[in-house]
Short mmCIF file of C-alpha atoms and ligand atoms in Angstrom, two decimals:
data_model
loop_
_atom_site.label_atom_id
_atom_site.label_comp_id
_atom_site.label_asym_id
_atom_site.label_seq_id
_atom_site.Cartn_x
_atom_site.Cartn_y
_atom_site.Cartn_z
CA MET U 1 29.85 50.96 3.66
CA LYS U 2 29.10 48.09 0.13
CA LYS U 3 25.11 48.76 -0.55
CA LYS U 4 23.31 45.05 -0.02
CA GLN U 5 22.11 43.71 -3.39
CA LYS U 6 17.98 43.31 -3.42
CA GLN U 7 17.49 39.90 -3.58
CA LEU U 8 15.42 38.85 -6.88
CA THR U 9 12.53 36.61 -6.84
CA SER U 10 11.76 34.27 -8.81
CA VAL U 11 7.71 32.54 -9.16
CA VAL U 12 8.18 29.39 -11.42
CA THR U 13 5.97 27.58 -12.41
CA GLY U 14 5.61 23.89 -12.79
CA ALA U 15 7.90 24.09 -9.96
CA ALA U 16 7.46 20.36 -8.95
CA GLY U 17 7.44 18.99 -12.13
CA PHE U 18 11.19 17.29 -13.94
CA LEU U 19 12.39 20.55 -15.35
CA GLY U 20 10.55 23.44 -12.93
CA SER U 21 11.77 21.76 -9.85
CA HIS U 22 15.76 21.71 -10.79
CA LEU U 23 15.31 25.26 -11.96
CA THR U 24 13.79 26.35 -9.01
CA ASP U 25 16.76 24.47 -7.18
CA LEU U 26 19.52 26.44 -9.15
CA LEU U 27 17.76 29.76 -8.76
CA LEU U 28 18.05 29.32 -4.90
CA LYS U 29 21.49 28.15 -5.47
CA ARG U 30 22.19 31.33 -7.37
CA GLY U 31 20.80 33.58 -4.60
CA HIS U 32 17.07 34.39 -5.55
CA LYS U 33 13.91 34.00 -3.30
CA VAL U 34 11.90 31.24 -5.51
CA ILE U 35 7.81 31.33 -5.42
CA GLY U 36 6.96 28.15 -6.34
CA ILE U 37 3.74 27.20 -8.01
CA ASP U 38 2.36 23.33 -9.04
CA ASN U 39 -1.53 22.40 -8.77
CA PHE U 40 0.81 18.44 -9.11
CA VAL U 41 -2.01 17.54 -12.21
CA THR U 42 1.86 15.86 -13.42
CA GLY U 43 4.45 17.33 -10.42
CA SER U 44 4.89 15.73 -7.64
CA VAL U 45 5.73 17.14 -3.62
CA ASP U 46 9.23 14.38 -4.34
CA ASN U 47 10.54 16.66 -6.07
CA ILE U 48 10.39 19.69 -3.77
CA VAL U 49 10.26 18.40 -0.43
CA HIS U 50 13.89 18.61 0.01
CA LEU U 51 13.28 22.23 0.35
CA GLY U 52 10.62 22.54 2.95
CA GLY U 53 11.90 24.61 6.13
CA ASN U 54 14.05 26.58 3.45
CA PRO U 55 13.19 30.90 3.78
CA ASN U 56 13.70 31.47 0.17
CA PHE U 57 11.19 29.25 -1.07
CA LYS U 58 7.12 29.73 -0.97
CA PHE U 59 4.66 26.41 -2.21
CA ILE U 60 1.08 27.91 -3.78
CA GLN U 61 -0.57 24.82 -4.58
CA GLN U 62 -2.65 26.01 -7.90
CA ASP U 63 -3.67 25.72 -11.16
CA VAL U 64 -1.51 28.08 -13.07
CA THR U 65 -5.02 28.60 -15.50
CA GLU U 66 -6.81 30.58 -12.76
CA PHE U 67 -6.18 33.86 -11.88
CA ILE U 68 -2.05 34.43 -10.14
CA PHE U 69 -2.81 37.12 -6.82
CA LEU U 70 0.81 37.24 -5.40
CA ASP U 71 2.06 40.20 -2.96
CA GLY U 72 5.37 41.64 -3.28
CA PRO U 73 7.50 42.41 -5.96
CA VAL U 74 8.50 39.95 -8.43
CA ASP U 75 11.47 40.24 -10.72
CA TYR U 76 11.44 37.01 -13.28
CA VAL U 77 8.55 35.00 -13.97
CA TRP U 78 9.35 31.19 -15.21
CA HIS U 79 6.57 29.93 -16.96
CA PHE U 80 7.37 26.41 -17.21
CA ALA U 81 3.66 24.43 -15.94
CA SER U 82 2.26 21.96 -18.86
CA PRO U 83 2.21 18.29 -19.26
CA ALA U 84 5.28 17.22 -21.52
CA SER U 85 4.68 13.22 -22.11
CA PRO U 86 3.14 12.71 -25.07
CA ILE U 87 1.39 9.83 -22.95
CA ASP U 88 0.11 13.15 -20.82
CA TYR U 89 -0.67 15.21 -22.79
CA LEU U 90 -2.76 12.55 -24.29
CA GLN U 91 -4.66 11.37 -21.35
CA ILE U 92 -5.42 15.34 -20.77
CA PRO U 93 -5.61 16.97 -23.75
CA ILE U 94 -8.01 20.31 -22.87
CA GLN U 95 -5.45 20.37 -19.73
CA THR U 96 -2.82 20.79 -21.75
CA MET U 97 -4.32 23.40 -23.15
CA LYS U 98 -5.26 25.47 -21.21
CA VAL U 99 -2.48 25.69 -19.11
CA GLY U 100 -0.01 26.42 -22.74
CA SER U 101 -2.89 29.14 -23.78
CA LEU U 102 -4.90 30.11 -20.55
CA GLY U 103 -2.31 29.34 -17.88
CA THR U 104 0.52 31.39 -19.89
CA HIS U 105 -2.16 34.17 -20.17
CA LYS U 106 -2.52 34.59 -16.46
CA ALA U 107 1.70 33.94 -16.14
CA LEU U 108 2.05 36.95 -18.82
CA GLY U 109 -0.57 39.07 -16.77
CA LEU U 110 1.61 38.44 -13.36
CA ALA U 111 4.57 39.01 -15.16
CA LYS U 112 3.13 42.72 -16.74
CA ASN U 113 1.47 43.57 -13.10
CA LYS U 114 4.76 42.94 -11.40
CA GLY U 115 7.19 44.76 -14.24
CA ALA U 116 9.12 41.31 -14.29
CA ARG U 117 10.79 39.66 -17.00
CA PHE U 118 9.00 37.00 -18.33
CA LEU U 119 10.30 33.58 -20.14
CA VAL U 120 7.82 30.81 -21.28
CA ALA U 121 9.37 27.08 -21.78
CA SER U 122 8.42 26.14 -25.49
CA THR U 123 9.25 22.79 -26.98
CA SER U 124 11.02 21.45 -30.14
CA GLU U 125 7.44 19.92 -30.93
CA ILE U 126 6.77 23.56 -32.35
CA TYR U 127 8.68 22.21 -35.18
CA GLY U 128 6.35 19.35 -35.32
CA ASP U 129 7.46 16.24 -37.89
CA PRO U 130 10.16 18.94 -39.00
CA LEU U 131 10.96 18.98 -42.69
CA LEU U 132 14.01 20.51 -41.95
CA HIS U 133 16.92 18.82 -40.11
CA PRO U 134 18.58 19.93 -37.49
CA GLN U 135 15.71 22.59 -36.48
CA PRO U 136 16.73 26.53 -36.75
CA GLU U 137 15.04 28.83 -35.00
CA GLU U 138 13.18 30.27 -38.09
CA TYR U 139 11.48 27.18 -38.88
CA TRP U 140 8.47 27.28 -38.74
CA GLY U 141 7.33 23.82 -38.34
CA ASN U 142 5.22 20.88 -39.96
CA VAL U 143 2.65 20.64 -37.19
CA ASN U 144 -0.69 18.37 -37.46
CA THR U 145 -3.23 20.54 -35.86
CA ILE U 146 -5.79 18.26 -35.18
CA GLY U 147 -3.50 15.13 -34.48
CA PRO U 148 -3.40 13.45 -31.43
CA ARG U 149 -0.36 15.88 -30.12
CA GLY U 150 -1.76 19.00 -31.57
CA CYS U 151 -2.65 19.73 -28.48
CA TYR U 152 0.69 20.05 -26.58
CA ASP U 153 2.16 21.44 -29.80
CA GLU U 154 -0.72 23.98 -31.05
CA ALA U 155 -0.99 25.54 -26.88
CA LYS U 156 3.08 25.81 -27.03
CA ARG U 157 3.08 27.87 -30.39
CA PHE U 158 -0.01 29.57 -29.03
CA ALA U 159 1.59 30.69 -26.00
CA GLU U 160 4.90 31.48 -28.41
CA ALA U 161 2.40 33.76 -30.24
CA LEU U 162 0.49 35.34 -26.85
CA THR U 163 4.45 35.61 -25.88
CA MET U 164 5.07 37.53 -28.72
CA ALA U 165 1.67 39.85 -27.97
CA TYR U 166 2.28 40.45 -24.81
CA HIS U 167 5.77 41.89 -26.03
CA ARG U 168 4.91 44.04 -28.53
CA GLU U 169 1.50 45.66 -26.94
CA HIS U 170 2.34 45.95 -23.35
CA LYS U 171 6.02 45.86 -23.44
CA VAL U 172 6.32 42.90 -21.04
CA GLU U 173 10.15 41.60 -21.37
CA THR U 174 10.09 38.08 -22.71
CA ARG U 175 11.88 35.36 -23.55
CA ILE U 176 11.35 32.12 -25.30
CA VAL U 177 13.15 28.65 -24.77
CA ARG U 178 12.28 25.46 -27.31
CA ILE U 179 13.43 22.70 -25.29
CA PHE U 180 14.63 19.83 -27.16
CA ASN U 181 14.36 16.36 -25.22
CA THR U 182 15.80 16.48 -22.07
CA TYR U 183 16.33 13.77 -19.10
CA GLY U 184 17.72 12.81 -15.69
CA PRO U 185 17.06 12.62 -12.02
CA ARG U 186 13.50 12.99 -11.81
CA MET U 187 11.71 12.25 -14.48
CA ARG U 188 8.44 10.22 -13.50
CA LEU U 189 9.37 6.70 -13.53
CA ASN U 190 5.98 5.95 -16.07
CA ASP U 191 5.56 9.46 -17.80
CA GLY U 192 5.67 7.47 -21.05
CA ARG U 193 8.90 9.15 -22.20
CA VAL U 194 11.52 6.67 -23.68
CA VAL U 195 14.26 7.36 -21.32
CA PRO U 196 12.26 6.37 -18.19
CA ALA U 197 10.65 4.17 -20.56
CA PHE U 198 13.64 1.84 -21.87
CA ILE U 199 15.24 2.64 -18.10
CA SER U 200 12.92 0.76 -16.04
CA GLN U 201 12.37 -2.24 -18.56
CA ALA U 202 15.92 -2.73 -18.97
CA LEU U 203 15.93 -2.37 -14.71
CA LYS U 204 13.66 -4.71 -14.44
CA ASN U 205 14.78 -6.96 -16.99
CA LYS U 206 11.58 -6.75 -19.16
CA ALA U 207 11.59 -6.63 -23.46
CA ILE U 208 12.45 -2.83 -23.93
CA THR U 209 9.42 -1.22 -26.30
CA VAL U 210 10.94 0.20 -29.53
CA PHE U 211 8.26 1.46 -31.06
CA GLY U 212 8.25 0.95 -34.99
CA LYS U 213 11.75 0.21 -36.33
CA GLY U 214 13.73 2.38 -34.12
CA THR U 215 14.91 4.28 -37.22
CA GLN U 216 13.26 7.83 -35.96
CA THR U 217 15.56 9.74 -33.92
CA ARG U 218 16.41 12.18 -30.71
CA SER U 219 18.77 14.41 -29.38
CA PHE U 220 19.36 14.08 -25.40
CA CYS U 221 20.31 16.81 -23.59
CA TYR U 222 21.03 16.51 -19.60
CA TYR U 223 18.58 19.16 -17.46
CA SER U 224 21.68 20.46 -15.65
CA ASP U 225 23.28 22.00 -19.72
CA LEU U 226 19.62 22.65 -20.43
CA ILE U 227 18.70 24.51 -17.30
CA GLU U 228 21.45 26.30 -17.16
CA GLY U 229 21.26 27.33 -21.02
CA ILE U 230 17.61 28.39 -19.82
CA TYR U 231 18.76 30.63 -16.81
CA ARG U 232 21.70 32.15 -19.33
CA LEU U 233 18.27 33.04 -22.12
CA MET U 234 16.60 34.48 -19.06
CA MET U 235 19.25 36.32 -18.46
CA SER U 236 20.36 37.71 -21.63
CA ASP U 237 18.44 41.02 -23.62
CA TYR U 238 17.10 38.36 -26.69
CA ASP U 239 13.71 38.49 -27.07
CA LEU U 240 13.27 35.60 -29.92
CA PRO U 241 13.48 32.28 -29.51
CA VAL U 242 16.25 30.08 -28.67
CA ASN U 243 16.54 26.86 -29.39
CA ILE U 244 18.37 24.53 -26.02
CA GLY U 245 19.24 20.56 -26.36
CA ASN U 246 21.92 18.67 -27.13
CA PRO U 247 22.58 18.08 -30.71
CA THR U 248 23.95 14.75 -30.09
CA GLU U 249 21.33 12.51 -32.31
CA MET U 250 20.71 8.87 -32.43
CA THR U 251 18.24 6.82 -33.44
CA MET U 252 16.16 5.01 -30.87
CA LEU U 253 17.58 1.42 -31.86
CA GLN U 254 20.48 2.64 -30.76
CA PHE U 255 19.35 3.96 -27.83
CA ALA U 256 17.68 0.83 -26.80
CA GLU U 257 20.95 -0.85 -27.25
CA GLN U 258 23.06 2.26 -25.13
CA ILE U 259 20.45 1.84 -22.44
CA ILE U 260 20.88 -2.09 -22.28
CA GLN U 261 24.48 -1.71 -21.87
CA ALA U 262 25.06 1.24 -19.86
CA THR U 263 22.24 -0.60 -17.14
CA GLY U 264 23.76 -4.36 -17.99
CA SER U 265 20.54 -5.61 -18.55
CA LYS U 266 19.44 -8.84 -19.82
CA SER U 267 16.21 -7.65 -21.97
CA LYS U 268 15.41 -7.89 -24.93
CA ILE U 269 14.30 -5.50 -28.01
CA VAL U 270 10.60 -6.01 -28.92
CA HIS U 271 9.17 -3.19 -31.59
CA LYS U 272 5.46 -2.09 -30.46
CA PRO U 273 3.65 0.46 -33.12
CA LEU U 274 4.83 3.80 -33.52
CA PRO U 275 2.33 6.20 -32.57
CA GLN U 276 0.98 8.61 -34.33
CA ASP U 277 2.40 11.98 -35.70
CA ASP U 278 5.56 10.84 -33.53
CA PRO U 279 8.39 12.78 -35.62
CA LYS U 280 10.95 10.98 -38.05
CA GLN U 281 13.64 12.99 -36.75
CA ARG U 282 14.39 15.48 -34.25
CA LYS U 283 18.32 17.42 -33.19
CA PRO U 284 18.33 21.18 -32.52
CA ASP U 285 20.61 23.92 -34.42
CA ILE U 286 22.39 25.41 -31.51
CA ALA U 287 24.29 28.31 -33.39
CA LYS U 288 21.82 30.81 -31.49
CA ALA U 289 22.25 30.02 -28.23
CA LYS U 290 26.61 29.33 -28.30
CA LYS U 291 26.47 32.97 -30.22
CA ILE U 292 24.34 35.01 -27.99
CA LEU U 293 24.43 33.03 -24.73
CA LYS U 294 27.74 31.61 -25.22
CA TRP U 295 26.67 27.77 -24.42
CA GLU U 296 26.61 24.71 -24.91
CA PRO U 297 25.82 21.69 -23.69
CA GLN U 298 29.27 19.79 -21.18
CA VAL U 299 27.40 16.52 -20.27
CA LYS U 300 28.32 13.42 -22.67
CA LEU U 301 25.35 10.93 -23.06
CA ALA U 302 26.80 8.20 -20.99
CA ASP U 303 27.44 10.38 -18.02
CA GLY U 304 24.57 11.70 -17.39
CA LEU U 305 22.73 8.10 -17.76
CA THR U 306 25.00 6.81 -15.25
CA ASP U 307 23.39 9.53 -12.82
CA THR U 308 20.16 8.74 -14.53
CA ILE U 309 19.57 4.86 -14.06
CA ALA U 310 21.30 5.48 -10.46
CA TYR U 311 18.22 7.54 -9.80
CA PHE U 312 15.46 5.34 -11.31
CA ARG U 313 17.09 2.17 -9.47
CA THR U 314 15.99 3.85 -6.34
CA LYS U 315 12.47 4.04 -7.88
CA VAL U 316 11.79 0.88 -9.01
N1 LIG O 1 9.76 5.93 -27.90
C1 LIG O 1 10.04 3.98 -27.99
N2 LIG O 1 9.76 3.82 -26.87
C2 LIG O 1 9.08 3.70 -25.98
C3 LIG O 1 9.01 5.27 -25.70
C4 LIG O 1 9.00 5.74 -26.79
O1 LIG O 1 10.56 4.28 -28.63
O2 LIG O 1 9.06 2.90 -25.05
C5 LIG O 1 9.93 6.67 -28.62
C6 LIG O 1 8.88 7.25 -29.90
O3 LIG O 1 8.20 6.59 -30.24
C7 LIG O 1 9.77 9.27 -29.97
C8 LIG O 1 10.99 8.73 -29.10
O4 LIG O 1 10.99 7.38 -28.41
O5 LIG O 1 10.15 8.27 -31.02
C9 LIG O 1 10.94 9.74 -27.64
O6 LIG O 1 9.68 9.64 -27.27
P1 LIG O 1 9.37 10.44 -26.14
O7 LIG O 1 8.03 10.17 -25.66
O8 LIG O 1 10.33 10.42 -25.41
O9 LIG O 1 9.31 12.16 -26.50
P2 LIG O 1 8.97 12.77 -27.87
O10 LIG O 1 10.46 13.39 -28.54
O11 LIG O 1 8.35 11.91 -28.65
O12 LIG O 1 8.17 13.97 -27.85
#
């Protein structure tokens, strides 16, 4: 007789967030039991309401900077809790630093205590305003520690360092993913990031606010591609940082034009001041993900935007 395989248990911090909730859905689909933790500072109950009554999903409303008490075995800890939009972390810089530092400490402590594997959601922001383009994982970055974005960038840099410390000293199995700009359904309409901002402006036929001249570049990855890459990283045996993102790069002016076209909007473009320390260019070097995880993005921007715009139409 075939022995029944043990059901795996994952803990997802930030489970009610944009990426945390999509990750939770993927894990449930792949047979995991998921314990989601969120304090709803930037997450929303709307992102997990469809999981109500699912016997494989348990939710705990908690700030992960406080000690995490959990009964029973845990196989994987996915630490996704953090504000992630520049507008958010400008408003709550201390909470942003606390979740990146104390929250990472608690999540690592949980993984150590349970003998679980740990993955931290790091970010392309650790490269700051990069002087090397595209950005490979070996690049150490160019961050203004005391600038407005420093609270997020340095918290994530600390989170990476703490993760490596737990790996080296306590032999915790750890993974570090550096997430580049990602978009899709469940982003907050008013979170200030460029994708929800431009789409909501376009859907309301309001002016599209391009910051600065709009020559700064970003490279947008659809959430489903990103989550698949992160899943593969957790299941791999690679314990150094891996960039996950889409290398298709464009200027913010080009992006504004694409959004106007994709929504059929009458909006005009207006220019607003460029925020301090806004990175001039960003594009992941994904050679490592391709080689180690056999991963690369599949969803074209036009297709991902169609689904994202359809989602935002229900929200504006
Ligand atoms: N941006 C913009 N208009 C907006 C919001 C953002 O031109 O209404 C620009 C912003 O200056 C940055 C890029 O879009 O260069 C991406 O910004 P976002 O806030 O999405 O995240 P970032 O990549 O800077 O972390």
